[in-house]
Coordinates of N, CA and C in Angstrom, one line a residue:
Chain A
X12 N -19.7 13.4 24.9 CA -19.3 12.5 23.8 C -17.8 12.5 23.6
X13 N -17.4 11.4 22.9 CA -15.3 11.1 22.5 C -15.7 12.1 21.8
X14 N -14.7 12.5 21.4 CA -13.5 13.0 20.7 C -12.6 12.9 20.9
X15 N -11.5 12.7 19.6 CA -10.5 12.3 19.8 C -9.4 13.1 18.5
X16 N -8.2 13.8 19.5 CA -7.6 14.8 18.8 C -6.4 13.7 18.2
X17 N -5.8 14.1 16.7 CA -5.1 13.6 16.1 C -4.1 14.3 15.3
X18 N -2.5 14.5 16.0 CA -2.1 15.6 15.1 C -0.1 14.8 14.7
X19 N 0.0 15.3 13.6 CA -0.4 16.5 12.8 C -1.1 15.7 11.7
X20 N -2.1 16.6 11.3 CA -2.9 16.0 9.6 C -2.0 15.2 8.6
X21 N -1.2 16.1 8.4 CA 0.2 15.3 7.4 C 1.4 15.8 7.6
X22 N 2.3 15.0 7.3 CA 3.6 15.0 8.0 C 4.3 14.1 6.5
X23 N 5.3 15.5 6.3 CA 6.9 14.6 5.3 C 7.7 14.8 5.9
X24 N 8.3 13.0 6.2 CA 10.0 12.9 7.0 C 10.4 12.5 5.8
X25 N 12.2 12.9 6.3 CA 12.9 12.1 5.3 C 13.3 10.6 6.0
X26 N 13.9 9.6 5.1 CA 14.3 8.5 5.6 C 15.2 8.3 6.9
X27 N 14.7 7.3 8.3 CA 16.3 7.9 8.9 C 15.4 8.3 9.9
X28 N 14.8 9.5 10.0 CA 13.9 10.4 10.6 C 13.7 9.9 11.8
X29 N 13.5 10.6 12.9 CA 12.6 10.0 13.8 C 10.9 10.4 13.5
X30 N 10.2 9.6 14.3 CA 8.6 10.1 14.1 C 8.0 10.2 15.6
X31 N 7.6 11.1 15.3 CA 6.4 10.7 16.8 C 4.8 11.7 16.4
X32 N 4.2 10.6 16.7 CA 2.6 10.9 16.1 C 1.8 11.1 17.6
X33 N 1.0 11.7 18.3 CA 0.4 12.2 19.2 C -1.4 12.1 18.8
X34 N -1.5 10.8 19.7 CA -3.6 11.0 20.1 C -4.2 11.1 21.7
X35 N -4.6 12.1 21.6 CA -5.4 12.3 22.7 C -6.8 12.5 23.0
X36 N -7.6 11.8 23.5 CA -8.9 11.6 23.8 C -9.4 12.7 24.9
X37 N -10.8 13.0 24.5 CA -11.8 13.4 26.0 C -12.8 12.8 25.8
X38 N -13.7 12.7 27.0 CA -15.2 12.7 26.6 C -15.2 10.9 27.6
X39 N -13.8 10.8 27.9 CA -14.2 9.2 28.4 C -13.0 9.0 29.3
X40 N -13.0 7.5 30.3 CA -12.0 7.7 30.9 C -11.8 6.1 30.8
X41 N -10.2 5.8 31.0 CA -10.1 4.3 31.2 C -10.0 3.8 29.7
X42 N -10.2 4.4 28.6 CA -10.7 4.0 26.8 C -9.3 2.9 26.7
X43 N -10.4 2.0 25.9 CA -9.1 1.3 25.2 C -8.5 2.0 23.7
X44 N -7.5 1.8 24.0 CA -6.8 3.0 22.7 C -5.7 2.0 21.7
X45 N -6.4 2.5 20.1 CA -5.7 1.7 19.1 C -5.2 3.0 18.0
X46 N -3.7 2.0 17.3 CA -3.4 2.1 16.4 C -3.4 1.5 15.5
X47 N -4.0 2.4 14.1 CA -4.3 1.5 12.9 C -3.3 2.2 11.8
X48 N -3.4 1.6 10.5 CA -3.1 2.0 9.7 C -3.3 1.5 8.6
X49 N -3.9 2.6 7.7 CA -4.7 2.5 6.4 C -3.8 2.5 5.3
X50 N -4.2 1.1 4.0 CA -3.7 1.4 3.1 C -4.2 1.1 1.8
X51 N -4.0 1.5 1.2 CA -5.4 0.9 -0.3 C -5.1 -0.6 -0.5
X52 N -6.4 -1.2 -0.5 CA -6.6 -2.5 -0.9 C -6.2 -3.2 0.1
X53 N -5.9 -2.8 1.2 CA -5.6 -3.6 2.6 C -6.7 -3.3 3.9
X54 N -7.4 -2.8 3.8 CA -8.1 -2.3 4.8 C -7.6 -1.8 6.2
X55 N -7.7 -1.8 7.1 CA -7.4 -1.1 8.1 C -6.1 -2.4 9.0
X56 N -5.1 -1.7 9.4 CA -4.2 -2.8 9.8 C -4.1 -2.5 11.2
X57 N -4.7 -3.3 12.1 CA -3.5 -2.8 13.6 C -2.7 -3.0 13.7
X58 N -2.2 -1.8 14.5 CA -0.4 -2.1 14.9 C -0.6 -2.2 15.9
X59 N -0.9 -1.6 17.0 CA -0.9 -1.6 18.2 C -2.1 -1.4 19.6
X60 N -2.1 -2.1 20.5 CA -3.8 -1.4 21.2 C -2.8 -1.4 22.1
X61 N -3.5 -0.6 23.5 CA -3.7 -0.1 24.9 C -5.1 -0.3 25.7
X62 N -4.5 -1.2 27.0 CA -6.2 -1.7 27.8 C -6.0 -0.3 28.9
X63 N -4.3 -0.1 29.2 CA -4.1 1.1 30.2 C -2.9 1.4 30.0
X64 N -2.8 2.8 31.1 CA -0.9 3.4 31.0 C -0.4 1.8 31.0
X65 N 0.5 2.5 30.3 CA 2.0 1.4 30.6 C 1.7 0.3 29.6
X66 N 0.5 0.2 29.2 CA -0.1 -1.6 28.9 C -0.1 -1.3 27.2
X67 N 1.0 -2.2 26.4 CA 1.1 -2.1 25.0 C 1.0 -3.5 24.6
X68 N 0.5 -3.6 23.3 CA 0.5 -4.6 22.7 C 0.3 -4.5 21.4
X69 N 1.3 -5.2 21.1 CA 1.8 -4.9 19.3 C 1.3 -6.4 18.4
X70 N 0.8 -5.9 17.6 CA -0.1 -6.6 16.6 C 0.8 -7.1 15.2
X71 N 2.2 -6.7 14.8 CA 2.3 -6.6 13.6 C 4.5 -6.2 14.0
X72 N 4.7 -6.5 14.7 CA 6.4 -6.6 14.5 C 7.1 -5.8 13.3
X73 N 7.5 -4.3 13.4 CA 7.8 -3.9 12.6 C 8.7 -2.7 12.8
X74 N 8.9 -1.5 12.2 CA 9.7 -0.5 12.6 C 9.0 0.5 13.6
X75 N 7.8 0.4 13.9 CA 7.1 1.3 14.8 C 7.5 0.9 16.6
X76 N 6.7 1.5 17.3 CA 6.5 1.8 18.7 C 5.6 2.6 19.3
X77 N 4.3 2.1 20.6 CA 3.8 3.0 20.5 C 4.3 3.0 22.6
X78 N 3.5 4.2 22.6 CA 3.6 4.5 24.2 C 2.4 4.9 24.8
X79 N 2.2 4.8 25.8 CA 0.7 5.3 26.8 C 1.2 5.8 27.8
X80 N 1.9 6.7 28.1 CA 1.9 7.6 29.0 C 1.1 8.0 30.2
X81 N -0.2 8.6 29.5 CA -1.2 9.0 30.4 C -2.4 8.2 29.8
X82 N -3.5 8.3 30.5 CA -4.6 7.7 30.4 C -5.2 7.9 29.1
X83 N -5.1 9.3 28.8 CA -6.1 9.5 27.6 C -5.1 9.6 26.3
X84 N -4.0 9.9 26.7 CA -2.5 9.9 25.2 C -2.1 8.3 25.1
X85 N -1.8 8.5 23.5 CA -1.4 7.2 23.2 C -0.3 7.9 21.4
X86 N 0.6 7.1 22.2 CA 2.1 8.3 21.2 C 2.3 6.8 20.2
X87 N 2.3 7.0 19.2 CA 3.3 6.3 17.7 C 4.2 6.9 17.2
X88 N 5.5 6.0 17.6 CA 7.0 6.4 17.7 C 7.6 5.6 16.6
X89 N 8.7 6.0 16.6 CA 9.7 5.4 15.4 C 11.4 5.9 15.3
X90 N 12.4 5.3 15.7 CA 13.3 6.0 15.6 C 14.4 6.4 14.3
X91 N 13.7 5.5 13.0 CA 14.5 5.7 11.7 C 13.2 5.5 11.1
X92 N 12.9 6.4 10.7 CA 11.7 6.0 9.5 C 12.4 5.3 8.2
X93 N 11.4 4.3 8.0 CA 11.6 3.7 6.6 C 10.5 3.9 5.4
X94 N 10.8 4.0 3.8 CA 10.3 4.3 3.5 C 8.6 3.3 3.6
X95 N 8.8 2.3 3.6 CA 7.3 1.5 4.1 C 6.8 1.7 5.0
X96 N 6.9 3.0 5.8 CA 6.3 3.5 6.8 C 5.0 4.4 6.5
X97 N 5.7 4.9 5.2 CA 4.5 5.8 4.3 C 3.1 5.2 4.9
X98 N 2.0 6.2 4.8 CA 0.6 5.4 4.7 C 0.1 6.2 5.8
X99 N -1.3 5.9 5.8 CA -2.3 7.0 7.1 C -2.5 6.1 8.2
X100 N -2.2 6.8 9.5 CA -2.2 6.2 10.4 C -3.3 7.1 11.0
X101 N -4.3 5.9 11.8 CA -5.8 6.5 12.3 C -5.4 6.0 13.9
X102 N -5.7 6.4 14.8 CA -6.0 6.7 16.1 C -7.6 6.1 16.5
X103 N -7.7 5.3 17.5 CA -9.1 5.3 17.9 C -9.2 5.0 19.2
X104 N -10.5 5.1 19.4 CA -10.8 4.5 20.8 C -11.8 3.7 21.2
X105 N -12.1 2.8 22.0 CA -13.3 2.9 22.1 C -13.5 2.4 23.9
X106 N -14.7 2.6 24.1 CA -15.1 2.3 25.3 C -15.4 1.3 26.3
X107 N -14.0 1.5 27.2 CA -14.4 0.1 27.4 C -15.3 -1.1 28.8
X108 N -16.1 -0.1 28.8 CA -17.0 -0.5 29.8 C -17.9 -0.9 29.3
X109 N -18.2 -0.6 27.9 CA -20.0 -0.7 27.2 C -19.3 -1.6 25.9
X110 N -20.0 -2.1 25.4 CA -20.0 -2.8 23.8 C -20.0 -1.7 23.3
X111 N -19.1 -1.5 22.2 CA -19.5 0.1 21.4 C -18.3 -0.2 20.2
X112 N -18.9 0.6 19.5 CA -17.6 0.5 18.0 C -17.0 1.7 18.2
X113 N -16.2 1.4 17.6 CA -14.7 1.8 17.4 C -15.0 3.6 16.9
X114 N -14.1 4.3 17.7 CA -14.3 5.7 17.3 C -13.1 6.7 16.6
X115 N -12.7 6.5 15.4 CA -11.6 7.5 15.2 C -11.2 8.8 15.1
X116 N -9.9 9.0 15.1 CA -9.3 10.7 14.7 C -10.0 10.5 13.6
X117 N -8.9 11.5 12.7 CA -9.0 12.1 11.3 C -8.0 11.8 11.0
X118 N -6.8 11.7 11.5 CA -5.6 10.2 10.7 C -4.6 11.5 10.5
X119 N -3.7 10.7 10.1 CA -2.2 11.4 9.9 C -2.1 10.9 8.7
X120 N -1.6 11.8 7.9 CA -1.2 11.0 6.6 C 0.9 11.3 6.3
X121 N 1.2 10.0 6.5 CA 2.7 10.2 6.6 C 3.3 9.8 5.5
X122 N 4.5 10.6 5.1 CA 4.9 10.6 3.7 C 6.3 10.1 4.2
X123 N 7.0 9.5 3.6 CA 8.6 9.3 4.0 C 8.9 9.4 2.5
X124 N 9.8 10.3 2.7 CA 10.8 10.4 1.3 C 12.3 10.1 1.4
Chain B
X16 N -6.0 -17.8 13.5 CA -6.2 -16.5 13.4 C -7.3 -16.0 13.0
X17 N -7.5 -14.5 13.8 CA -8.8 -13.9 13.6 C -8.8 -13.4 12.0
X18 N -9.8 -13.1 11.5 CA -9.6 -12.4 9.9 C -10.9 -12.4 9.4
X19 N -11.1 -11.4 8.6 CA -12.3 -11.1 8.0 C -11.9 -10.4 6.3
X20 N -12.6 -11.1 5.7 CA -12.4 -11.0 4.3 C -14.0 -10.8 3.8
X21 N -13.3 -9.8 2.9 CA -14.6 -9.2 2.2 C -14.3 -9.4 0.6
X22 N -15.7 -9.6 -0.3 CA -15.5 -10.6 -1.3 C -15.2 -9.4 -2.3
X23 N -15.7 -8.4 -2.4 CA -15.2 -7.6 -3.2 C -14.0 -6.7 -2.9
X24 N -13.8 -6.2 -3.8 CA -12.8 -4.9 -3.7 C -13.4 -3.9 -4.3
X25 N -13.7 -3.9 -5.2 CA -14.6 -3.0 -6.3 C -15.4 -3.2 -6.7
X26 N -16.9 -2.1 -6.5 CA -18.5 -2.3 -7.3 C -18.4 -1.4 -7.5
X27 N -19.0 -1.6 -9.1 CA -19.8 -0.5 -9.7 C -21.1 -0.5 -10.2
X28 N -22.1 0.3 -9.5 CA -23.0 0.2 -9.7 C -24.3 1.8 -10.1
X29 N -25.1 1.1 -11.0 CA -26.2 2.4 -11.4 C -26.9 3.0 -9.8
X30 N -27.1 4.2 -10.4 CA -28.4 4.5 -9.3 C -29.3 3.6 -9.2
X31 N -30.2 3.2 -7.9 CA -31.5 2.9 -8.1 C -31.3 1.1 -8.2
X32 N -29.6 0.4 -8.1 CA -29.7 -1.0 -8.1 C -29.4 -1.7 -7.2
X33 N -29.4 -2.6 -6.8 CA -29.4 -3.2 -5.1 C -28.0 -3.1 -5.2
X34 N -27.6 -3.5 -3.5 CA -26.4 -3.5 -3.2 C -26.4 -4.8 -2.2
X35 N -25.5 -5.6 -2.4 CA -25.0 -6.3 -1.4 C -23.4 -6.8 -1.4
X36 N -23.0 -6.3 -0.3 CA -21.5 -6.8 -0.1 C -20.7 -7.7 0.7
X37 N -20.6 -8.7 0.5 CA -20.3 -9.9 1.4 C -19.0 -9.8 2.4
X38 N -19.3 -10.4 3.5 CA -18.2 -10.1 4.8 C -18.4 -11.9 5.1
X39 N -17.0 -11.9 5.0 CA -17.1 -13.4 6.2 C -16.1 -13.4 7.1
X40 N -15.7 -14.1 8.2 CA -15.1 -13.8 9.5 C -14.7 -15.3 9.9
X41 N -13.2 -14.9 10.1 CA -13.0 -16.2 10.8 C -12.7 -15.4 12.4
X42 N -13.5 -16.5 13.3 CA -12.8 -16.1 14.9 C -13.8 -16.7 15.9
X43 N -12.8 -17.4 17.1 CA -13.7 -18.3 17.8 C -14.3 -17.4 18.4
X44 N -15.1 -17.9 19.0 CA -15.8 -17.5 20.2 C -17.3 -16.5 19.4
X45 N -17.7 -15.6 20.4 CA -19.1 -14.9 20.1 C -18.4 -13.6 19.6
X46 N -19.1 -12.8 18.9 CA -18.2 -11.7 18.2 C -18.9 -10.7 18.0
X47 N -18.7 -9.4 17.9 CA -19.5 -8.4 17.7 C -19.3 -8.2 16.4
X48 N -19.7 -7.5 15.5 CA -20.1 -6.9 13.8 C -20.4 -5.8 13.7
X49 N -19.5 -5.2 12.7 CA -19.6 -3.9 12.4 C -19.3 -3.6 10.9
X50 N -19.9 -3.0 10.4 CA -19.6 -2.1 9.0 C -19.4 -0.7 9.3
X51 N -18.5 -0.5 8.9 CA -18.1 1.1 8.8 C -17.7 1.8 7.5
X52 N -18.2 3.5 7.3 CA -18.0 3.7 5.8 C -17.3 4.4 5.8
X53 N -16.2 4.9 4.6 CA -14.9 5.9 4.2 C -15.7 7.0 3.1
X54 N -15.9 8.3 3.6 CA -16.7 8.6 2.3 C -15.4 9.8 1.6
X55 N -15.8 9.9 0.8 CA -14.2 10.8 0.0 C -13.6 12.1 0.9
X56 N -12.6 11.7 1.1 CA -12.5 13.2 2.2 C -12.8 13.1 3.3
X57 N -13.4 12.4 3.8 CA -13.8 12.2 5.3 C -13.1 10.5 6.1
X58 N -13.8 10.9 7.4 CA -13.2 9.9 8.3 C -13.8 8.7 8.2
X59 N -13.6 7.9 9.0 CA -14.2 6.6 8.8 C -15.6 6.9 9.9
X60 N -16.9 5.8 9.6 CA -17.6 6.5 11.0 C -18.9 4.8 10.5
X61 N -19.5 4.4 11.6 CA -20.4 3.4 12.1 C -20.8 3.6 10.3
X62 N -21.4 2.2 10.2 CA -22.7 2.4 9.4 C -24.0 1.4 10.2
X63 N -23.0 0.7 10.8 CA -24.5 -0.1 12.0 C -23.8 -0.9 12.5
X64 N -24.3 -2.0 13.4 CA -23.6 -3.1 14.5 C -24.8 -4.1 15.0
X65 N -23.9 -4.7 15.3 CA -24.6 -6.2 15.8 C -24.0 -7.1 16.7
X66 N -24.8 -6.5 17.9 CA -24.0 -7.1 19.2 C -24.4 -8.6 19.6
X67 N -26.1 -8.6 19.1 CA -27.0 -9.8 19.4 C -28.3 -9.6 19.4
X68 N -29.1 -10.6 19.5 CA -30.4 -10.1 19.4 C -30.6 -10.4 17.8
X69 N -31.6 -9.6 17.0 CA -32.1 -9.7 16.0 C -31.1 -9.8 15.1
X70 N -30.7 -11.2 14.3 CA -29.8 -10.8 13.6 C -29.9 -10.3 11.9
X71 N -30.5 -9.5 12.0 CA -31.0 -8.2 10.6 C -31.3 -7.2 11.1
X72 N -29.8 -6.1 11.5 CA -29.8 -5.3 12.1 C -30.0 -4.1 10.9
X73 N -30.5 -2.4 11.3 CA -30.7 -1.3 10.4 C -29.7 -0.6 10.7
X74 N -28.7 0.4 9.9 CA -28.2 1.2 10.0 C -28.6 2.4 9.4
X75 N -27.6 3.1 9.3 CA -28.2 4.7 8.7 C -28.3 4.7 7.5
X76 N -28.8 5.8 7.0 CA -29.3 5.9 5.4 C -29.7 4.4 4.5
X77 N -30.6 4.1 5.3 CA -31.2 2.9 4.5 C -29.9 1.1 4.4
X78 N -29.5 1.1 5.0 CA -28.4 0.1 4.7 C -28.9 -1.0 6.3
X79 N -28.7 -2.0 5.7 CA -28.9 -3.0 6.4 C -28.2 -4.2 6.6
X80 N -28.0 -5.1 7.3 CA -26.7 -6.2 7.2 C -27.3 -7.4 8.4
X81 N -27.3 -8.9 7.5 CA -28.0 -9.7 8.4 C -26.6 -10.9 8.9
X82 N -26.6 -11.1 10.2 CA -25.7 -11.8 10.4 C -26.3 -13.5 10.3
X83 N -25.0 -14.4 9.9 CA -25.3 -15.1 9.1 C -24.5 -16.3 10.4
X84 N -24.8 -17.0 11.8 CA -23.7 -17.3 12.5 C -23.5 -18.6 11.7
X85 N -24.1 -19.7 11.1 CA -23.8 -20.5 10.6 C -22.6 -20.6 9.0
X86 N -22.9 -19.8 8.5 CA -22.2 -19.2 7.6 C -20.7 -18.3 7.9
X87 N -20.7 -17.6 9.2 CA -19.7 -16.7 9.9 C -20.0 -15.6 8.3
X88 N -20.6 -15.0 8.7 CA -21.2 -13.7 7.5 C -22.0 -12.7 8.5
X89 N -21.6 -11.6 7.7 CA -22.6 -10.5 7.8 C -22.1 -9.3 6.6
X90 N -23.3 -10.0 5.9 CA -23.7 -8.9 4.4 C -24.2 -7.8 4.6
X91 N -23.7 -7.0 3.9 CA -24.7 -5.6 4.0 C -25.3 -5.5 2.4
X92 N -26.6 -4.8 2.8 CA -27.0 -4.7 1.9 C -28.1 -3.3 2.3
X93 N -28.2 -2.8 0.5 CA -29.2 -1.3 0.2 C -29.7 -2.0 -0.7
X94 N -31.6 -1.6 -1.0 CA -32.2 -2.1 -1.6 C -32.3 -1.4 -2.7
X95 N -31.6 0.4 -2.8 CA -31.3 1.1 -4.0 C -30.6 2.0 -3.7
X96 N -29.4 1.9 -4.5 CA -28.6 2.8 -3.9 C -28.3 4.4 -4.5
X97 N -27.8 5.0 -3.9 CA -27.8 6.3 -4.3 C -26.3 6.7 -4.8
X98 N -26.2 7.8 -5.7 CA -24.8 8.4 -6.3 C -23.8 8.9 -4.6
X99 N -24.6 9.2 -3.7 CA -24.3 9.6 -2.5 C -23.6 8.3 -1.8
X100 N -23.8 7.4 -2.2 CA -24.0 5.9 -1.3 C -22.1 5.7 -1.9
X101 N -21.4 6.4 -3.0 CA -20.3 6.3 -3.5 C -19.6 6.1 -2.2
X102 N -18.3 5.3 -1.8 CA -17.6 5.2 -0.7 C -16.9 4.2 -0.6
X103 N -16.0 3.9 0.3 CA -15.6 2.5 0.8 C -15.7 2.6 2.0
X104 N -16.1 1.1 2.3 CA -17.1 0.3 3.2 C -15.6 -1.0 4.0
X105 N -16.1 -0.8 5.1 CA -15.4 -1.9 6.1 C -15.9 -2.8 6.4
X106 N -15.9 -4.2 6.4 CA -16.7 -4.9 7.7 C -15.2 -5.2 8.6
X107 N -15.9 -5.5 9.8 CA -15.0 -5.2 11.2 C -15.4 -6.5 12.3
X108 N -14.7 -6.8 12.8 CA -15.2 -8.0 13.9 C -14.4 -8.1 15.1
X109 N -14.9 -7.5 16.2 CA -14.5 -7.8 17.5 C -15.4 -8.6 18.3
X110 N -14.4 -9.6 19.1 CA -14.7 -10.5 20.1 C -15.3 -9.9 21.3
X111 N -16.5 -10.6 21.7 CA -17.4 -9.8 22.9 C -16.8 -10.0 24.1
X112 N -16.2 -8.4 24.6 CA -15.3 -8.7 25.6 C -14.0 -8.6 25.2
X113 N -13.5 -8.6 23.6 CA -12.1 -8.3 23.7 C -12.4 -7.2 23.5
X114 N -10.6 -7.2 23.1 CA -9.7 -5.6 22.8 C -10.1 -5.3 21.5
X115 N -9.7 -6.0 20.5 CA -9.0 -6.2 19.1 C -10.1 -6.3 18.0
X116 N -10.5 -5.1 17.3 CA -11.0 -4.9 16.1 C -10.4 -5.5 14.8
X117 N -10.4 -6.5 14.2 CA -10.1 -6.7 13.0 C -10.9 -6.0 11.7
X118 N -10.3 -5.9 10.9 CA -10.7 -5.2 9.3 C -10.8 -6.0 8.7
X119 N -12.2 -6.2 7.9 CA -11.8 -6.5 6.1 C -10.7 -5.5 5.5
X120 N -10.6 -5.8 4.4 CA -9.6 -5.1 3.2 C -10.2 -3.7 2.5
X121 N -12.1 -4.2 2.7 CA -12.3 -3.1 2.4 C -12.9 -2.9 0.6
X122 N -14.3 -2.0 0.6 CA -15.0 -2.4 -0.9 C -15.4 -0.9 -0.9
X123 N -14.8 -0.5 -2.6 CA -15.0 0.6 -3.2 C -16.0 0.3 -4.1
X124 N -16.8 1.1 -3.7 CA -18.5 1.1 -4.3 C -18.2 2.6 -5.2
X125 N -18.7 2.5 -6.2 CA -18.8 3.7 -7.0 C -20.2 3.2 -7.6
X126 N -21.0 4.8 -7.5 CA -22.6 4.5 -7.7 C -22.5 5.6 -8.8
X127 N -23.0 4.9 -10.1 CA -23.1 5.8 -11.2 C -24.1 6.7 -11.3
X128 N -24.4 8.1 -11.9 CA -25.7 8.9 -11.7 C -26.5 8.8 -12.5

């Protein structure tokens, strides 16, 4: 079965900051790999998916960046955090050989002060 | 643009009273359907899907959701709900064959005891 690691739980940068947020998957190979982010009364926002290494695509034009490295990592970067960066950022995957719904971490909750 | 809008934001409801929560979806083509739940403290995770086939699919703990292609809907609904059933609820819509999960905004159900 996925799993899919998500670290760190919570994280306070100050403004300025760099960020870098780390998800890595097992249990699958080839996954298409997303970044969301959660915020009350907005529902779930993408910022970014992955169909493979190297292959990004950004949903939403903003202060972020992500990267796919290896197959199963998918890095959310940032080189000045701003404070509207605040908010939980969830990790997912899903599989992309089969029809299947969407599988998440357990999210990062990022604070910018 | 793809989008899915859900009619509520907030229900409150008794034990023991139906539930229905409306999803509508804008997006060409054929589309998969999902509802997914947020329960306090925890991650987000399936509550059912609808890839094709019967469209009055069952999910877990009693919850059900009929898709509606002429309408672009898919309601969920509990025929009584439970103080457990408390949570927020997603509906979600990916293209059969894409990448890209869109989100409703998302509906805070509080079930009174």
């Amino acid at each position: 079965s996925q799993t899919i690691h998500q670290w760190p739980a919570t994280l306070v940068q100050p403004v300025g900051s760099p960020l870098s947020l780390e998800c890595t998957v097992e249990g699958t190979s080839n996954p298409n790999l997303y970044w969301y982010r959660q915020a009350a009364g907005r529902g779930l926002q993408l910022l970014f998916y992955s169909v493979g290494i190297g292959q990004i695509s950004s949903e939403v034009p903003q202060n972020l960046s992500a990267s796919r490295p290896q197959d199963r990592q998918f890095i959310l970067s940032s080189k000045k955090l701003l404070l509207s960066d605040s908010g939980f950022y969830l990790c997912a995957q899903l599989d992309s050989l089969h029809n299947s719904p969407l599988h998440f971490g357990n999210g990062t909750r990022l604070t910018v002060t | 643009a793809q989008s899915v809008s859900q009619h509520n934001h907030h229900v409150i409801l008794s034990e023991a009273a139906s539930l229905e929560l409306g999803c509508n979806y804008s997006y060409g083509g054929t589309v998969n359907l999902f509802w997914y739940v947020q329960y306090p403290g925890q991650h987000l995770q399936l509550l059912l899907k609808y890839f094709s086939g019967d469209p009055l699919v069952k999910g877990i703990k009693g919850f059900e959701a009929e898709f509606i292609k002429s309408k672009f809907s898919f309601n969920l609904r509990k025929p009584s709900v439970q103080w457990s059933d408390t949570a927020e609820y997603f509906c979600a819509v990916t293209g059969t064959g894409g990448f890209k999960t869109i989100f409703g905004a998302g509906t805070r159900l509080f079930v009174k005891a």
